[in-house]
């Protein structure tokens, strides 16, 4: 991102209208140059409005993540655990950037966040919509010395942690859809993507990435194939991204520390309270296979139990859809 683009976004982050002339004066460039920069904002997922006679505005403005503020509000114990925190304006993917550092031997806990991701990754190779300055894109690393078996259920525990944080902000009606979706009234609000790297000593380095829709512009919403929702829509008021970010860091880093000690067993009961699939007729897509059955909840490793006729099988991967009650053959994500 060039300095001029950044400077322009900073001015427009107040959510007010600014005329091309005023912007040109502030940045000491022509109105044509302003217009050219405006045309670049789309590539950062910034949807600018232009009103004749008033100028340009970013609806709702932008609250930048404030590194100093965040650092000053992190709990002492959490701060002590973090070895490095990267705040990017725009990055390919916060998960990807941490994975690269881990492979170079950087030590945990690493944290990476960004205002914008060009290649935000969702589960199963999907793209994660990451418009500039509107949502939370947060990744952090953890190293499990005893290998990958110790990470079973981690994604689920993080989903539960997100729900617990969001409830503190007064949000009810939250649910968890195995393995990684946080839903509000059936719509996707947040997702978790954990990625792993094993080193030559058998240490399992995990990158835990989470995306939370805070104020998803409607153009971005329209590009998501699943019904989605954001915090602004749920609460009908804006919550501070900085406050939410600090709450997430404080809660989730302590949670993973506990997970490291106890494994998933101490999160199982909590997760069950929010399980949206239990006792539902489901279809699980596993590679080219489709498995139909009744979801029976999760096991102590976070696997999904599915009953098919008289057999119960536990699955650790796959994509699940719930069968709509009124329609026998249609499934919703
Ligand atoms: C999902 O498909 O539900 C998982 C979405 C995870 C998105 C987050 S945003 C921060 C981190 N960086 C990425 O590229 N992906 C995760």
Tab-separated table of N, CA, C and O in Angstrom, residues 1-116:
chain	number	residue	atom	x	y	z
A	1	UNK	N	0.860	-1.204	0.000
A	1	UNK	CA	0.000	0.000	0.000
A	1	UNK	C	0.889	1.245	0.000
A	1	UNK	O	1.779	1.360	0.843
A	2	UNK	N	0.619	2.150	-0.932
A	2	UNK	CA	1.475	3.350	-0.995
A	2	UNK	C	1.101	4.312	0.136
A	2	UNK	O	-0.002	4.244	0.699
A	3	UNK	N	2.011	5.234	0.426
A	3	UNK	CA	1.750	6.219	1.487
A	3	UNK	C	0.517	7.061	1.176
A	3	UNK	O	-0.245	7.415	2.079
A	4	UNK	N	0.346	7.367	-0.126
A	4	UNK	CA	-0.805	8.216	-0.493
A	4	UNK	C	-2.133	7.485	-0.259
A	4	UNK	O	-3.093	8.071	0.229
A	5	UNK	N	-2.159	6.212	-0.630
A	5	UNK	CA	-3.391	5.433	-0.405
A	5	UNK	C	-3.673	5.392	1.095
A	5	UNK	O	-4.800	5.652	1.549
A	6	UNK	N	-2.636	5.121	1.873
A	6	UNK	CA	-2.796	5.036	3.331
A	6	UNK	C	-3.288	6.379	3.899
A	6	UNK	O	-4.221	6.421	4.704
A	7	UNK	N	-2.673	7.463	3.422
A	7	UNK	CA	-3.049	8.792	3.931
A	7	UNK	C	-4.509	9.101	3.607
A	7	UNK	O	-5.247	9.645	4.440
A	8	UNK	N	-4.924	8.706	2.428
A	8	UNK	CA	-6.315	8.968	2.028
A	8	UNK	C	-7.292	8.150	2.889
A	8	UNK	O	-8.313	8.675	3.351
A	9	UNK	N	-6.945	6.887	3.107
A	9	UNK	CA	-7.828	6.047	3.940
A	9	UNK	C	-7.921	6.643	5.347
A	9	UNK	O	-8.998	6.699	5.945
A	10	UNK	N	-6.787	7.124	5.859
A	10	UNK	CA	-6.773	7.723	7.210
A	10	UNK	C	-7.758	8.897	7.277
A	10	UNK	O	-8.523	9.032	8.237
A	11	UNK	N	-7.731	9.757	6.262
A	11	UNK	CA	-8.631	10.925	6.276
A	11	UNK	C	-10.089	10.457	6.220
A	11	UNK	O	-10.942	10.918	6.975
A	12	UNK	N	-10.335	9.491	5.324
A	12	UNK	CA	-11.726	9.041	5.139
A	12	UNK	C	-12.206	8.117	6.265
A	12	UNK	O	-13.384	7.783	6.335
A	13	UNK	N	-11.286	7.715	7.149
A	13	UNK	CA	-11.672	6.769	8.205
A	13	UNK	C	-12.651	7.398	9.195
A	13	UNK	O	-13.265	6.688	9.989
A	14	UNK	N	-12.838	8.728	9.131
A	14	UNK	CA	-13.812	9.355	10.042
A	14	UNK	C	-15.261	9.138	9.591
A	14	UNK	O	-16.204	9.517	10.280
A	15	UNK	N	-15.444	8.536	8.423
A	15	UNK	CA	-16.795	8.223	7.955
A	15	UNK	C	-17.554	9.435	7.420
A	15	UNK	O	-18.734	9.324	7.080
A	16	UNK	N	-16.900	10.592	7.362
A	16	UNK	CA	-17.552	11.825	6.870
A	16	UNK	C	-17.266	12.003	5.372
A	16	UNK	O	-16.322	11.413	4.844
A	17	UNK	N	-18.064	12.874	4.757
A	17	UNK	CA	-17.794	13.210	3.352
A	17	UNK	C	-16.661	14.219	3.257
A	17	UNK	O	-16.575	15.153	4.073
A	18	UNK	N	-15.782	14.018	2.290
A	18	UNK	CA	-14.687	14.951	2.021
A	18	UNK	C	-14.698	15.228	0.522
A	18	UNK	O	-14.724	14.277	-0.273
A	19	UNK	N	-14.675	16.514	0.163
A	19	UNK	CA	-14.687	16.827	-1.268
A	19	UNK	C	-13.344	16.470	-1.884
A	19	UNK	O	-12.302	16.450	-1.193
A	20	UNK	N	-13.361	16.229	-3.194
A	20	UNK	CA	-12.122	15.930	-3.915
A	20	UNK	C	-11.129	17.063	-3.755
A	20	UNK	O	-9.925	16.829	-3.593
A	21	UNK	N	-11.666	18.281	-3.739
A	21	UNK	CA	-10.784	19.454	-3.626
A	21	UNK	C	-10.084	19.469	-2.258
A	21	UNK	O	-8.866	19.646	-2.164
A	22	UNK	N	-10.889	19.245	-1.194
A	22	UNK	CA	-10.315	19.267	0.160
A	22	UNK	C	-9.275	18.159	0.314
A	22	UNK	O	-8.201	18.363	0.886
A	23	UNK	N	-9.597	16.969	-0.222
A	23	UNK	CA	-8.642	15.850	-0.122
A	23	UNK	C	-7.360	16.180	-0.868
A	23	UNK	O	-6.261	15.930	-0.375
A	24	UNK	N	-7.532	16.778	-2.067
A	24	UNK	CA	-6.373	17.169	-2.875
A	24	UNK	C	-5.477	18.130	-2.110
A	24	UNK	O	-4.248	17.979	-2.105
A	25	UNK	N	-6.124	19.101	-1.420
A	25	UNK	CA	-5.327	20.081	-0.654
A	25	UNK	C	-4.574	19.394	0.483
A	25	UNK	O	-3.396	19.638	0.698
A	26	UNK	N	-5.291	18.523	1.197
A	26	UNK	CA	-4.640	17.860	2.351
A	26	UNK	C	-3.447	17.015	1.934
A	26	UNK	O	-2.435	16.953	2.619
A	27	UNK	N	-3.590	16.356	0.786
A	27	UNK	CA	-2.499	15.465	0.357
A	27	UNK	C	-1.536	16.146	-0.615
A	27	UNK	O	-0.558	15.536	-1.053
A	28	UNK	N	-1.891	17.379	-0.949
A	28	UNK	CA	-1.058	18.151	-1.874
A	28	UNK	C	-0.922	17.466	-3.237
A	28	UNK	O	0.181	17.332	-3.776
A	29	UNK	N	-2.055	16.989	-3.730
A	29	UNK	CA	-2.082	16.392	-5.077
A	29	UNK	C	-3.341	16.880	-5.792
A	29	UNK	O	-4.236	17.462	-5.157
A	30	UNK	N	-3.426	16.624	-7.101
A	30	UNK	CA	-4.565	17.128	-7.885
A	30	UNK	C	-5.825	16.301	-7.618
A	30	UNK	O	-5.742	15.172	-7.103
A	31	UNK	N	-6.965	16.843	-8.045
A	31	UNK	CA	-8.227	16.103	-7.894
A	31	UNK	C	-8.214	14.850	-8.752
A	31	UNK	O	-8.783	13.823	-8.391
A	32	UNK	N	-7.547	14.960	-9.900
A	32	UNK	CA	-7.450	13.774	-10.771
A	32	UNK	C	-6.654	12.683	-10.065
A	32	UNK	O	-7.020	11.496	-10.108
A	33	UNK	N	-5.594	13.096	-9.379
A	33	UNK	CA	-4.779	12.099	-8.651
A	33	UNK	C	-5.627	11.466	-7.545
A	33	UNK	O	-5.548	10.250	-7.309
A	34	UNK	N	-6.452	12.293	-6.889
A	34	UNK	CA	-7.344	11.745	-5.846
A	34	UNK	C	-8.270	10.703	-6.467
A	34	UNK	O	-8.452	9.598	-5.938
A	35	UNK	N	-8.839	11.058	-7.588
A	35	UNK	CA	-9.779	10.161	-8.262
A	35	UNK	C	-9.088	8.829	-8.591
A	35	UNK	O	-9.658	7.759	-8.414
A	36	UNK	N	-7.833	8.941	-9.029
A	36	UNK	CA	-7.087	7.707	-9.372
A	36	UNK	C	-6.875	6.841	-8.125
A	36	UNK	O	-6.994	5.620	-8.180
A	37	UNK	N	-6.558	7.500	-7.015
A	37	UNK	CA	-6.342	6.714	-5.778
A	37	UNK	C	-7.670	6.065	-5.348
A	37	UNK	O	-7.701	4.911	-4.920
A	38	UNK	N	-8.748	6.865	-5.485
A	38	UNK	CA	-10.075	6.333	-5.114
A	38	UNK	C	-10.336	5.017	-5.836
A	38	UNK	O	-10.888	4.073	-5.274
A	39	UNK	N	-9.916	4.988	-7.107
A	39	UNK	CA	-10.149	3.783	-7.896
A	39	UNK	C	-9.329	2.591	-7.426
A	39	UNK	O	-9.611	1.458	-7.796
A	40	UNK	N	-8.330	2.863	-6.610
A	40	UNK	CA	-7.513	1.729	-6.099
A	40	UNK	C	-8.093	1.135	-4.818
A	40	UNK	O	-7.676	0.070	-4.381
A	41	UNK	N	-9.015	1.881	-4.183
A	41	UNK	CA	-9.467	1.415	-2.865
A	41	UNK	C	-10.211	0.076	-2.918
A	41	UNK	O	-10.167	-0.695	-1.970
A	42	UNK	N	-10.867	-0.161	-4.065
A	42	UNK	CA	-11.617	-1.414	-4.229
A	42	UNK	C	-10.737	-2.636	-4.001
A	42	UNK	O	-11.194	-3.640	-3.452
A	43	UNK	N	-9.472	-2.548	-4.384
A	43	UNK	CA	-8.619	-3.743	-4.238
A	43	UNK	C	-8.321	-4.065	-2.776
A	43	UNK	O	-7.835	-5.145	-2.455
A	44	UNK	N	-8.616	-3.111	-1.868
A	44	UNK	CA	-8.466	-3.397	-0.429
A	44	UNK	C	-9.818	-3.718	0.216
A	44	UNK	O	-9.941	-3.762	1.433
A	45	UNK	N	-10.819	-3.883	-0.648
A	45	UNK	CA	-12.154	-4.166	-0.118
A	45	UNK	C	-12.762	-2.950	0.564
A	45	UNK	O	-13.605	-3.075	1.454
A	46	UNK	N	-12.326	-1.757	0.160
A	46	UNK	CA	-12.912	-0.539	0.739
A	46	UNK	C	-13.974	-0.035	-0.231
A	46	UNK	O	-13.684	0.211	-1.403
A	47	UNK	N	-15.183	0.079	0.274
A	47	UNK	CA	-16.281	0.520	-0.576
A	47	UNK	C	-16.574	1.979	-0.256
A	47	UNK	O	-17.135	2.298	0.787
A	48	UNK	N	-16.144	2.850	-1.143
A	48	UNK	CA	-16.281	4.291	-0.934
A	48	UNK	C	-17.561	4.768	-1.581
A	48	UNK	O	-17.931	4.306	-2.652
A	49	UNK	N	-18.230	5.719	-0.936
A	49	UNK	CA	-19.417	6.305	-1.560
A	49	UNK	C	-19.064	7.675	-2.103
A	49	UNK	O	-18.301	8.409	-1.473
A	50	UNK	N	-19.665	8.034	-3.237
A	50	UNK	CA	-19.438	9.374	-3.769
A	50	UNK	C	-20.790	10.031	-3.937
A	50	UNK	O	-21.694	9.467	-4.539
A	51	UNK	N	-20.931	11.212	-3.360
A	51	UNK	CA	-22.202	11.931	-3.448
A	51	UNK	C	-21.943	13.261	-4.136
A	51	UNK	O	-21.040	14.008	-3.728
A	52	UNK	N	-22.757	13.508	-5.153
A	52	UNK	CA	-22.549	14.737	-5.920
A	52	UNK	C	-22.641	15.966	-5.001
A	52	UNK	O	-23.554	16.087	-4.219
A	53	UNK	N	-21.675	16.837	-5.078
A	53	UNK	CA	-21.680	18.066	-4.270
A	53	UNK	C	-21.100	17.881	-2.868
A	53	UNK	O	-20.813	18.840	-2.168
A	54	UNK	N	-20.931	16.608	-2.429
A	54	UNK	CA	-20.421	16.366	-1.070
A	54	UNK	C	-19.024	15.732	-1.071
A	54	UNK	O	-18.221	15.987	-0.192
A	55	UNK	N	-18.806	14.869	-2.042
A	55	UNK	CA	-17.490	14.236	-2.142
A	55	UNK	C	-17.509	12.764	-1.801
A	55	UNK	O	-18.483	12.071	-2.077
A	56	UNK	N	-16.440	12.321	-1.145
A	56	UNK	CA	-16.240	10.889	-0.908
A	56	UNK	C	-16.374	10.544	0.580
A	56	UNK	O	-16.023	11.361	1.443
A	57	UNK	N	-16.837	9.345	0.825
A	57	UNK	CA	-16.955	8.898	2.232
A	57	UNK	C	-16.837	7.372	2.305
A	57	UNK	O	-17.228	6.669	1.377
A	58	UNK	N	-16.265	6.877	3.406
A	58	UNK	CA	-16.302	5.424	3.671
A	58	UNK	C	-17.435	5.217	4.676
A	58	UNK	O	-17.313	5.644	5.840
A	59	UNK	N	-18.540	4.611	4.242
A	59	UNK	CA	-19.678	4.466	5.156
A	59	UNK	C	-19.266	3.742	6.447
A	59	UNK	O	-18.613	2.707	6.392
A	60	UNK	N	-19.632	4.327	7.556
A	60	UNK	CA	-19.308	3.730	8.858
A	60	UNK	C	-17.890	4.024	9.325
A	60	UNK	O	-17.526	3.710	10.450
A	61	UNK	N	-17.079	4.599	8.457
A	61	UNK	CA	-15.692	4.915	8.815
A	61	UNK	C	-14.870	3.660	9.081
A	61	UNK	O	-15.307	2.538	8.816
A	62	UNK	N	-13.681	3.866	9.596
A	62	UNK	CA	-12.792	2.733	9.914
A	62	UNK	C	-12.112	3.000	11.252
A	62	UNK	O	-11.562	4.079	11.468
A	63	UNK	N	-12.191	2.032	12.143
A	63	UNK	CA	-11.413	2.136	13.385
A	63	UNK	C	-10.165	1.275	13.196
A	63	UNK	O	-10.248	0.045	13.169
A	64	UNK	N	-9.036	1.901	13.033
A	64	UNK	CA	-7.789	1.152	12.846
A	64	UNK	C	-7.447	0.387	14.124
A	64	UNK	O	-7.737	0.870	15.229
A	65	UNK	N	-6.824	-0.764	13.959
A	65	UNK	CA	-6.293	-1.445	15.142
A	65	UNK	C	-5.116	-0.623	15.656
A	65	UNK	O	-4.282	-0.161	14.884
A	66	UNK	N	-5.087	-0.438	16.968
A	66	UNK	CA	-4.107	0.459	17.573
A	66	UNK	C	-3.136	-0.406	18.401
A	66	UNK	O	-3.480	-0.861	19.508
A	67	UNK	N	-1.962	-0.610	17.852
A	67	UNK	CA	-1.008	-1.541	18.471
A	67	UNK	C	-0.683	-1.155	19.914
A	67	UNK	O	-0.689	-1.998	20.810
A	68	UNK	N	-0.444	0.146	20.115
A	68	UNK	CA	-0.059	0.592	21.472
A	68	UNK	C	-1.168	0.337	22.478
A	68	UNK	O	-0.941	-0.157	23.577
A	69	UNK	N	-2.386	0.702	22.045
A	69	UNK	CA	-3.546	0.515	22.928
A	69	UNK	C	-3.716	-0.974	23.263
A	69	UNK	O	-3.901	-1.351	24.430
A	70	UNK	N	-3.628	-1.799	22.230
A	70	UNK	CA	-3.809	-3.241	22.429
A	70	UNK	C	-2.731	-3.782	23.384
A	70	UNK	O	-3.045	-4.479	24.354
A	71	UNK	N	-1.486	-3.407	23.128
A	71	UNK	CA	-0.390	-3.883	23.989
A	71	UNK	C	-0.632	-3.479	25.437
A	71	UNK	O	-0.384	-4.247	26.365
A	72	UNK	N	-1.154	-2.258	25.619
A	72	UNK	CA	-1.323	-1.755	26.990
A	72	UNK	C	-2.493	-2.442	27.700
A	72	UNK	O	-2.596	-2.368	28.911
A	73	UNK	N	-3.379	-3.086	26.929
A	73	UNK	CA	-4.557	-3.682	27.575
A	73	UNK	C	-4.500	-5.198	27.687
A	73	UNK	O	-5.429	-5.817	28.205
A	74	UNK	N	-3.436	-5.775	27.173
A	74	UNK	CA	-3.328	-7.240	27.288
A	74	UNK	C	-3.002	-7.622	28.727
A	74	UNK	O	-2.236	-6.914	29.408
A	75	UNK	N	-3.563	-8.733	29.172
A	75	UNK	CA	-3.242	-9.214	30.519
A	75	UNK	C	-1.751	-9.521	30.607
A	75	UNK	O	-1.147	-9.986	29.627
A	76	UNK	N	-1.211	-9.308	31.788
A	76	UNK	CA	0.219	-9.492	31.992
A	76	UNK	C	0.666	-10.905	31.578
A	76	UNK	O	1.655	-11.074	30.852
A	77	UNK	N	-0.096	-11.922	32.014
A	77	UNK	CA	0.286	-13.319	31.741
A	77	UNK	C	0.291	-13.622	30.246
A	77	UNK	O	1.116	-14.392	29.751
A	78	UNK	N	-0.674	-13.029	29.558
A	78	UNK	CA	-0.796	-13.255	28.120
A	78	UNK	C	0.363	-12.571	27.401
A	78	UNK	O	1.031	-13.158	26.533
A	79	UNK	N	0.618	-11.343	27.790
A	79	UNK	CA	1.697	-10.564	27.163
A	79	UNK	C	3.047	-11.283	27.312
A	79	UNK	O	3.856	-11.320	26.388
A	80	UNK	N	3.214	-11.879	28.494
A	80	UNK	CA	4.466	-12.582	28.779
A	80	UNK	C	4.688	-13.752	27.807
A	80	UNK	O	5.806	-14.094	27.465
A	81	UNK	N	3.570	-14.350	27.380
A	81	UNK	CA	3.694	-15.537	26.522
A	81	UNK	C	4.011	-15.171	25.078
A	81	UNK	O	4.519	-15.993	24.320
A	82	UNK	N	3.680	-13.927	24.676
A	82	UNK	CA	3.820	-13.553	23.263
A	82	UNK	C	5.265	-13.162	22.959
A	82	UNK	O	5.835	-12.306	23.632
A	83	UNK	N	5.818	-13.789	21.915
A	83	UNK	CA	7.207	-13.422	21.573
A	83	UNK	C	7.232	-12.322	20.520
A	83	UNK	O	8.165	-11.526	20.487
A	84	UNK	N	6.204	-12.272	19.645
A	84	UNK	CA	6.216	-11.245	18.597
A	84	UNK	C	4.791	-11.017	18.107
A	84	UNK	O	4.021	-11.952	17.946
A	85	UNK	N	4.476	-9.741	17.892
A	85	UNK	CA	3.137	-9.405	17.396
A	85	UNK	C	3.284	-8.550	16.154
A	85	UNK	O	3.928	-7.501	16.202
A	86	UNK	N	2.728	-9.005	15.019
A	86	UNK	CA	2.818	-8.240	13.769
A	86	UNK	C	1.468	-7.620	13.442
A	86	UNK	O	0.459	-8.336	13.374
A	87	UNK	N	1.470	-6.316	13.218
A	87	UNK	CA	0.261	-5.622	12.770
A	87	UNK	C	0.477	-5.223	11.309
A	87	UNK	O	1.295	-4.355	11.032
A	88	UNK	N	-0.241	-5.866	10.408
A	88	UNK	CA	-0.090	-5.534	8.983
A	88	UNK	C	-1.237	-4.624	8.546
A	88	UNK	O	-2.360	-4.756	9.040
A	89	UNK	N	-0.921	-3.764	7.580
A	89	UNK	CA	-2.028	-3.044	6.940
A	89	UNK	C	-2.706	-4.001	5.970
A	89	UNK	O	-3.901	-4.222	6.038
A	90	UNK	N	-1.910	-4.565	5.057
A	90	UNK	CA	-2.442	-5.530	4.109
A	90	UNK	C	-1.437	-6.670	3.980
A	90	UNK	O	-0.239	-6.438	3.847
A	91	UNK	N	-1.952	-7.883	4.039
A	91	UNK	CA	-1.075	-9.060	3.973
A	91	UNK	C	-1.818	-10.127	3.171
A	91	UNK	O	-3.043	-10.047	3.035
A	92	UNK	N	-1.094	-11.107	2.639
A	92	UNK	CA	-1.816	-12.165	1.910
A	92	UNK	C	-2.796	-12.867	2.854
A	92	UNK	O	-3.999	-12.882	2.648
A	93	UNK	N	-2.244	-13.421	3.938
A	93	UNK	CA	-3.090	-14.106	4.917
A	93	UNK	C	-2.321	-14.100	6.237
A	93	UNK	O	-1.117	-14.390	6.244
A	94	UNK	N	-2.993	-13.795	7.316
A	94	UNK	CA	-2.288	-13.763	8.609
A	94	UNK	C	-1.835	-15.178	8.980
A	94	UNK	O	-0.776	-15.356	9.598
A	95	UNK	N	-2.608	-16.186	8.594
A	95	UNK	CA	-2.176	-17.572	8.844
A	95	UNK	C	-0.905	-17.865	8.057
A	95	UNK	O	0.066	-18.418	8.587
A	96	UNK	N	-0.956	-17.480	6.792
A	96	UNK	CA	0.177	-17.756	5.896
A	96	UNK	C	1.444	-17.044	6.397
A	96	UNK	O	2.532	-17.623	6.408
A	97	UNK	N	1.293	-15.801	6.856
A	97	UNK	CA	2.472	-15.042	7.280
A	97	UNK	C	3.101	-15.694	8.524
A	97	UNK	O	4.320	-15.740	8.663
A	98	UNK	N	2.254	-16.243	9.410
A	98	UNK	CA	2.822	-16.911	10.587
A	98	UNK	C	3.466	-18.234	10.219
A	98	UNK	O	4.528	-18.585	10.751
A	99	UNK	N	2.832	-18.943	9.303
A	99	UNK	CA	3.388	-20.238	8.885
A	99	UNK	C	4.800	-20.034	8.317
A	99	UNK	O	5.712	-20.811	8.625
A	100	UNK	N	4.965	-18.975	7.539
A	100	UNK	CA	6.277	-18.698	6.946
A	100	UNK	C	7.313	-18.444	8.050
A	100	UNK	O	8.437	-18.947	8.002
A	101	UNK	N	6.910	-17.701	9.080
A	101	UNK	CA	7.852	-17.397	10.179
A	101	UNK	C	8.210	-18.657	10.964
A	101	UNK	O	9.352	-18.856	11.360
A	102	UNK	N	7.175	-19.494	11.176
A	102	UNK	CA	7.413	-20.733	11.928
A	102	UNK	C	8.433	-21.602	11.193
A	102	UNK	O	9.354	-22.156	11.786
A	103	UNK	N	8.254	-21.688	9.876
A	103	UNK	CA	9.162	-22.540	9.080
A	103	UNK	C	10.582	-22.000	9.107
A	103	UNK	O	11.537	-22.730	8.892
A	104	UNK	N	10.702	-20.687	9.399
A	104	UNK	CA	12.055	-20.116	9.537
A	104	UNK	C	12.587	-20.299	10.961
A	104	UNK	O	13.648	-19.781	11.306
A	105	UNK	N	11.776	-20.915	11.819
A	105	UNK	CA	12.248	-21.239	13.161
A	105	UNK	C	11.847	-20.245	14.251
A	105	UNK	O	12.362	-20.326	15.365
A	106	UNK	N	10.943	-19.317	13.941
A	106	UNK	CA	10.530	-18.336	14.961
A	106	UNK	C	9.796	-19.043	16.101
A	106	UNK	O	9.065	-20.017	15.888
A	107	UNK	N	9.985	-18.529	17.305
A	107	UNK	CA	9.446	-19.212	18.484
A	107	UNK	C	8.062	-18.690	18.870
A	107	UNK	O	7.762	-17.521	18.689
A	108	UNK	N	7.230	-19.573	19.434
A	108	UNK	CA	5.892	-19.154	19.837
A	108	UNK	C	5.933	-18.248	21.073
A	108	UNK	O	6.955	-18.247	21.756
A	109	UNK	N	4.916	-17.551	21.419
A	109	UNK	CA	3.671	-17.400	20.687
A	109	UNK	C	3.826	-16.220	19.736
A	109	UNK	O	4.129	-15.113	20.172
A	110	UNK	N	3.580	-16.484	18.427
A	110	UNK	CA	3.612	-15.399	17.454
A	110	UNK	C	2.180	-14.967	17.197
A	110	UNK	O	1.271	-15.805	17.191
A	111	UNK	N	2.003	-13.683	16.970
A	111	UNK	CA	0.655	-13.173	16.674
A	111	UNK	C	0.733	-12.369	15.390
A	111	UNK	O	1.693	-11.635	15.164
A	112	UNK	N	-0.266	-12.537	14.540
A	112	UNK	CA	-0.308	-11.746	13.310
A	112	UNK	C	-1.743	-11.276	13.091
A	112	UNK	O	-2.693	-12.058	13.206
A	113	UNK	N	-1.877	-9.992	12.811
A	113	UNK	CA	-3.200	-9.467	12.498
A	113	UNK	C	-3.050	-8.476	11.360
A	113	UNK	O	-1.948	-8.019	11.056
A	114	UNK	N	-4.164	-8.169	10.713
A	114	UNK	CA	-4.097	-7.267	9.554
A	114	UNK	C	-5.405	-6.498	9.421
A	114	UNK	O	-6.455	-6.953	9.875
A	115	UNK	N	-5.301	-5.349	8.784
A	115	UNK	CA	-6.516	-4.605	8.444
A	115	UNK	C	-7.188	-5.230	7.225
A	115	UNK	O	-8.393	-5.136	7.050
A	116	UNK	N	-6.355	-5.887	6.391
A	116	UNK	CA	-6.865	-6.414	5.123
A	116	UNK	C	-6.054	-7.633	4.715
A	116	UNK	O	-4.838	-7.658	4.924
